[in-house]
GROMACS .gro file of C-alpha atoms in nm:
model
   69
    1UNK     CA    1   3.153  -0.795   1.931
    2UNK     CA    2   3.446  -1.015   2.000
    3UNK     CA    3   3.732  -0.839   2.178
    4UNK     CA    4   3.923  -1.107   2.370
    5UNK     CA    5   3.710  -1.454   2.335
    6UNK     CA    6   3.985  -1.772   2.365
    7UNK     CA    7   3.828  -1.883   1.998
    8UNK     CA    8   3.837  -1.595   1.824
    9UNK     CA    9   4.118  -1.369   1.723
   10UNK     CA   10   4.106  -1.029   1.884
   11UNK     CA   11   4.001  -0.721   1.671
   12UNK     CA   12   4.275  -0.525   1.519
   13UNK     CA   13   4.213  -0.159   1.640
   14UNK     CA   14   4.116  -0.036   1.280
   15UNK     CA   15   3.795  -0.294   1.340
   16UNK     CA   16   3.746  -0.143   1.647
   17UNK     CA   17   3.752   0.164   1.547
   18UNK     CA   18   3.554   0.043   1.228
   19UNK     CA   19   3.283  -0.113   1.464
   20UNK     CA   20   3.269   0.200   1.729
   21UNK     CA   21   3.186   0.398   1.375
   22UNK     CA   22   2.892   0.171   1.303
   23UNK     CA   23   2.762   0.167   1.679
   24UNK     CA   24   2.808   0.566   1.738
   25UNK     CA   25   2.588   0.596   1.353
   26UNK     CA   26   2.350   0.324   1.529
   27UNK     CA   27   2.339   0.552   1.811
   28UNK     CA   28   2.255   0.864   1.641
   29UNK     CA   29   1.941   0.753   1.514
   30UNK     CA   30   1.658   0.926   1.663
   31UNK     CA   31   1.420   0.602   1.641
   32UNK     CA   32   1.686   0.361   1.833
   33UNK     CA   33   1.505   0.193   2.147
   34UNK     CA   34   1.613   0.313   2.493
   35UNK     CA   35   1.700  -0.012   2.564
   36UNK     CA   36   1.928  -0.098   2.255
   37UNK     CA   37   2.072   0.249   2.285
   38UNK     CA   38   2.204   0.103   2.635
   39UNK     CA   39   2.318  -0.189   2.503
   40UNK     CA   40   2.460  -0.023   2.217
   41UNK     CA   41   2.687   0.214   2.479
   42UNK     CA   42   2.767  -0.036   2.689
   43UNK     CA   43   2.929  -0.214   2.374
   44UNK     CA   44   3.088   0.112   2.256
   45UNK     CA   45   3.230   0.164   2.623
   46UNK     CA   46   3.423  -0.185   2.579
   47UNK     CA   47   3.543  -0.122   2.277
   48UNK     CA   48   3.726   0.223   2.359
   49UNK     CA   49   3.855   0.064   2.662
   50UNK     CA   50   3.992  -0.229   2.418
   51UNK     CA   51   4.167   0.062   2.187
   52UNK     CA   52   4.291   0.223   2.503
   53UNK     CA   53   4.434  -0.103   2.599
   54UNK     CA   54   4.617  -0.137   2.259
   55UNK     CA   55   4.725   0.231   2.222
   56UNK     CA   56   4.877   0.202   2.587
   57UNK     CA   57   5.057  -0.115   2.504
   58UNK     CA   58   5.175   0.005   2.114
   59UNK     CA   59   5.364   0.359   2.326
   60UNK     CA   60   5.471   0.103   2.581
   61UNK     CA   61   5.671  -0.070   2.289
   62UNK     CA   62   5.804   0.255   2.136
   63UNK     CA   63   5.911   0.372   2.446
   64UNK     CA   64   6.118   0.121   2.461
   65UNK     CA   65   6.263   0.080   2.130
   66UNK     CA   66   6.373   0.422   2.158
   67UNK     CA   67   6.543   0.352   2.528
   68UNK     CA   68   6.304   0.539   2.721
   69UNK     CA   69   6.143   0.296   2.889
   0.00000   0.00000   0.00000
């Protein structure tokens, strides 16, 4: 997963969202190791913070294109 790294572009939020899909199906499966499971959540955990992020910033912008902000 590559949210932010300086040589890499960041992930649009539909590849986030794309990639949270394919962890939370990864996560489902009954035979996933407890230790991948964490690693798998801890990964999922970064990525909704990184769609947060981008949501936050996107009403940011509206708000002020619309002179509410």
């Amino acid at each position: 997963m590559v949210i932010a790294d300086k040589d890499e572009k960041k992930l649009s939020i539909e590849e986030a969202l794309e990639q949270l899909d394919t962890l939370l199906a990864r996560l489902e499966n009954k035979e996933c190791p407890l230790e991948e499971s964490f690693h798998l959540y801890k990964e999922g955990v970064g990525l909704v913070q990184y769609c947060s992020q981008v949501l936050t910033e996107v009403e940011q912008q509206l708000l002020i294109l619309n002179g509410e902000g």
